[in-house]
Amino acid sequence: MCHACIIENVKSNMLSRRALFRGIAGAGAAAAVATSPAPLFAQSAAPAKAHDLTHELYDMFPTYFGAQQLFMEQKFNFKEHTFNLYELRISEHTGTHIDAPLHFTADGKSVAELPVEDLVAPLVVIDIKAKAAENADAQVTPEDIKAWTDANGPLPDGAIVAMNSGWAAHVATDKFRNLGPDGKTMHFPGFHVDAVKQLLEGSTKAIAVDTLSLDFGQSPDFIVHNTWLPAGRYGIEGIANLDALPAKGATIIVGAPKVRGGTGGPARVFAMV
């Protein structure tokens, strides 16, 4: 067979395969449209700005138990080795971080097993700053959710619902933990279990708080953790900068660590508006 014939035969086969692939892709796209899940993005157009929702983590960042939870040991330095490298010892649950279902279950999903589509979602910001300023033990209640939906419409499908209590402003002070007179009980806002039960009836992927815990500080039993996480949903604690965002319309992106068997971990969280 002549070289020209061989070349023409190859071209013909390639064009046929391309047509086949285009057909398969078109069929796949049609099927995806027919069974498409809730949109990941709140925006219909390209977002204009990114907002960092992550506190900078450092060795003495305030923690739930009060003790230091980040330790850094320098193993190499630029002067001697021409590069810098630190070895870290860190609690999974420090700084802005994830609570995976495994945190409060025997065999729930680890942080590495959270589906990537659950890490991108429309963001709902419920503002309870006014009542938190009057009462450090304030909680997000079903009434707060109703006030949000009355003002903004139904909760978006597959949303992440965040509490903005204004507590992030206290992160560099003792008020972030806010110990009571007994020196043991903390007082800061969180979600009420009734609000969490209401959210479990819908498609909310995660809840987020700007405090140290999904439960309010003086909770005796972690009832919100014990209700939300065993249902296969996850949480974000220590979120920052919620005041920069609208109540509705932002898309949150959660950079959850992919640690095998991890019950959570520090995360870089940001929002697109």
XYZ file of C-alpha atoms in Angstrom:
273
model
C 0.000 0.000 0.000
C 1.325 3.504 -0.883
C 2.334 5.957 1.847
C -0.340 8.420 0.743
C -3.027 5.733 1.056
C -1.857 4.840 4.565
C -1.952 8.494 5.650
C -5.452 8.982 4.241
C -6.623 5.809 5.981
C -5.241 7.033 9.357
C -6.891 10.432 8.892
C -10.211 8.770 8.124
C -10.008 6.579 11.237
C -9.096 9.560 13.455
C -12.009 11.605 12.159
C -14.392 8.692 12.761
C -13.142 8.289 16.323
C -13.484 12.012 17.005
C -17.063 11.900 15.781
C -17.707 8.902 18.042
C -16.203 10.675 21.061
C -18.225 13.797 20.336
C -21.355 11.684 20.239
C -20.508 9.987 23.524
C -19.693 13.323 25.158
C -22.952 14.807 23.929
C -24.939 11.870 25.250
C -23.099 12.091 28.574
C -23.827 15.793 28.854
C -27.506 15.206 28.123
C -27.650 12.494 30.777
C -25.892 14.770 33.253
C -28.438 17.514 32.634
C -31.264 15.048 33.129
C -29.921 13.895 36.502
C -27.924 16.969 37.551
C -27.529 17.586 41.295
C -27.955 20.960 42.960
C -25.645 23.652 41.511
C -22.343 24.007 43.357
C -22.062 27.739 42.692
C -24.357 30.448 43.959
C -23.474 32.748 41.050
C -24.847 32.519 37.535
C -21.927 34.641 36.278
C -18.214 34.554 37.053
C -17.462 35.799 40.595
C -15.578 39.080 40.925
C -13.747 38.638 44.222
C -12.384 36.018 46.632
C -12.571 36.414 50.419
C -10.373 34.481 52.835
C -12.456 32.887 55.607
C -9.458 31.374 57.403
C -7.700 32.528 60.552
C -3.909 32.552 60.415
C -2.741 29.609 62.512
C 0.123 30.000 64.994
C 1.480 28.076 67.957
C -0.630 29.767 70.650
C -3.858 30.038 68.656
C -6.766 29.676 71.138
C -8.038 26.101 71.446
C -11.100 24.393 72.860
C -9.150 22.677 75.632
C -6.933 25.675 76.259
C -3.577 23.981 75.687
C -1.210 24.568 72.772
C -2.109 22.411 69.766
C 0.451 23.439 67.140
C 4.166 22.758 67.534
C 6.784 23.641 64.901
C 10.328 22.303 64.908
C 12.731 23.606 62.282
C 14.649 20.735 60.682
C 16.456 22.712 57.982
C 17.288 26.415 57.678
C 18.283 28.549 54.740
C 21.633 29.681 56.152
C 22.977 26.158 56.621
C 21.011 24.120 54.087
C 19.835 26.704 51.503
C 16.201 25.873 52.261
C 13.745 26.045 55.180
C 11.667 23.128 56.448
C 9.585 22.681 59.601
C 8.203 19.504 61.097
C 4.714 20.056 62.519
C 2.855 18.386 65.358
C -0.732 19.546 65.289
C -4.184 18.688 66.582
C -6.724 17.980 63.870
C -9.124 20.377 65.557
C -7.297 23.668 65.820
C -7.578 26.938 63.959
C -10.088 27.137 61.132
C -10.781 23.439 60.688
C -13.099 20.649 59.591
C -15.156 18.300 61.760
C -15.653 15.146 59.680
C -18.434 12.654 60.504
C -15.759 10.329 61.934
C -15.122 12.887 64.697
C -18.311 11.791 66.521
C -19.008 8.343 65.072
C -17.384 4.920 65.162
C -17.153 4.511 61.402
C -18.354 7.692 59.670
C -16.572 9.327 56.767
C -13.060 10.558 57.449
C -12.008 13.998 56.286
C -10.317 12.358 53.283
C -13.590 10.674 52.316
C -15.647 13.855 52.095
C -16.808 14.069 48.455
C -15.173 16.970 46.675
C -18.596 18.163 45.514
C -19.508 18.658 49.185
C -16.593 21.093 49.575
C -18.020 23.643 47.127
C -21.447 25.077 47.837
C -23.688 28.123 47.998
C -23.045 29.888 51.306
C -25.798 31.002 53.651
C -24.730 33.481 56.351
C -27.079 33.747 59.335
C -26.270 36.871 61.331
C -26.876 36.612 65.086
C -24.364 39.300 66.113
C -26.966 41.440 67.888
C -28.199 38.736 70.220
C -24.686 37.327 70.726
C -23.553 40.781 71.878
C -26.246 40.670 74.564
C -25.848 36.995 75.442
C -22.626 35.042 74.907
C -24.629 31.814 75.104
C -26.792 32.735 72.091
C -27.588 30.002 69.575
C -28.792 29.769 65.989
C -32.419 28.671 66.320
C -35.186 27.701 63.884
C -36.469 31.263 64.323
C -33.159 32.604 63.019
C -33.423 30.328 59.995
C -36.983 31.533 59.395
C -35.863 35.164 59.622
C -33.230 34.404 56.986
C -35.667 32.679 54.625
C -38.259 35.441 55.106
C -35.644 37.952 53.955
C -33.823 35.887 51.311
C -36.093 33.077 50.129
C -35.624 29.317 50.594
C -32.262 27.926 51.610
C -30.313 27.017 48.447
C -30.053 23.321 47.683
C -26.807 21.819 48.936
C -25.824 24.932 50.869
C -23.355 25.385 53.696
C -25.019 27.340 56.492
C -22.723 29.579 58.553
C -23.339 31.335 61.865
C -21.989 34.884 62.030
C -21.999 35.732 65.727
C -19.233 38.313 65.497
C -17.049 36.063 67.652
C -14.176 36.013 65.151
C -13.337 39.546 66.286
C -12.329 38.118 69.692
C -9.859 35.540 68.370
C -6.779 37.306 69.732
C -8.291 37.821 73.200
C -9.391 35.721 76.167
C -13.005 36.358 75.186
C -12.711 33.889 72.324
C -12.806 31.068 74.926
C -14.683 33.299 77.400
C -14.331 31.310 80.609
C -16.994 31.872 83.248
C -16.459 32.518 86.964
C -15.783 28.817 87.578
C -12.713 29.020 85.323
C -13.909 25.958 83.387
C -17.154 26.661 81.553
C -16.829 28.542 78.266
C -19.467 30.942 76.989
C -19.701 31.512 73.239
C -22.424 31.057 70.588
C -23.207 27.950 68.528
C -26.040 26.124 66.798
C -29.130 24.959 68.674
C -29.990 21.298 68.172
C -33.480 22.191 66.930
C -31.972 24.274 64.130
C -29.670 21.404 63.216
C -32.576 18.959 63.112
C -34.417 21.332 60.779
C -31.382 21.568 58.481
C -31.095 17.766 58.422
C -34.535 17.652 56.799
C -33.047 19.422 53.776
C -29.891 19.138 51.680
C -27.532 21.356 53.712
C -24.035 19.905 53.340
C -22.332 21.481 56.332
C -22.721 24.000 59.112
C -20.031 26.510 60.037
C -19.348 28.613 63.124
C -17.026 31.513 63.908
C -16.386 30.062 67.371
C -14.518 27.075 68.816
C -17.410 24.618 68.546
C -20.557 23.772 66.610
C -22.195 23.564 70.052
C -22.437 26.680 72.184
C -19.692 26.979 74.780
C -21.478 25.723 77.861
C -23.000 22.678 76.148
C -22.738 19.698 78.528
C -23.220 16.973 75.939
C -22.118 18.109 72.437
C -25.671 17.484 71.285
C -25.164 19.356 67.987
C -22.019 17.354 67.187
C -23.841 14.152 68.151
C -26.817 15.010 65.940
C -25.165 16.530 62.880
C -21.999 14.488 62.308
C -23.534 10.983 62.654
C -25.984 12.007 59.902
C -23.039 12.089 57.494
C -22.778 15.884 57.320
C -19.670 17.826 58.317
C -18.831 21.012 60.184
C -16.433 23.944 59.962
C -15.232 25.596 63.164
C -13.321 28.832 63.614
C -14.418 30.388 60.332
C -13.381 34.025 59.805
C -14.350 37.180 57.903
C -18.053 36.462 57.491
C -18.838 40.178 57.808
C -17.316 40.657 54.347
C -19.969 38.451 52.753
C -23.632 38.901 51.844
C -26.317 36.820 53.543
C -26.890 35.071 50.214
C -25.034 34.825 46.917
C -21.501 33.752 47.825
C -19.950 30.399 46.964
C -17.803 28.764 49.658
C -14.823 26.561 48.812
C -13.472 24.375 51.620
C -9.871 23.210 51.290
C -10.303 20.172 53.521
C -7.102 18.193 54.189
C -7.057 14.761 52.566
C -5.672 12.780 55.505
C -6.502 9.079 55.506
C -8.516 8.226 58.611
C -8.540 11.843 59.799
C -11.411 13.048 61.990
C -10.866 16.569 60.707
C -8.048 18.989 60.116
C -7.042 22.606 59.585
C -8.429 23.950 56.310
C -8.044 26.933 53.995
C -11.579 28.187 53.431
C -12.557 30.984 51.086
C -15.619 32.398 49.385
C -16.225 33.746 45.902
C -18.601 36.677 45.432
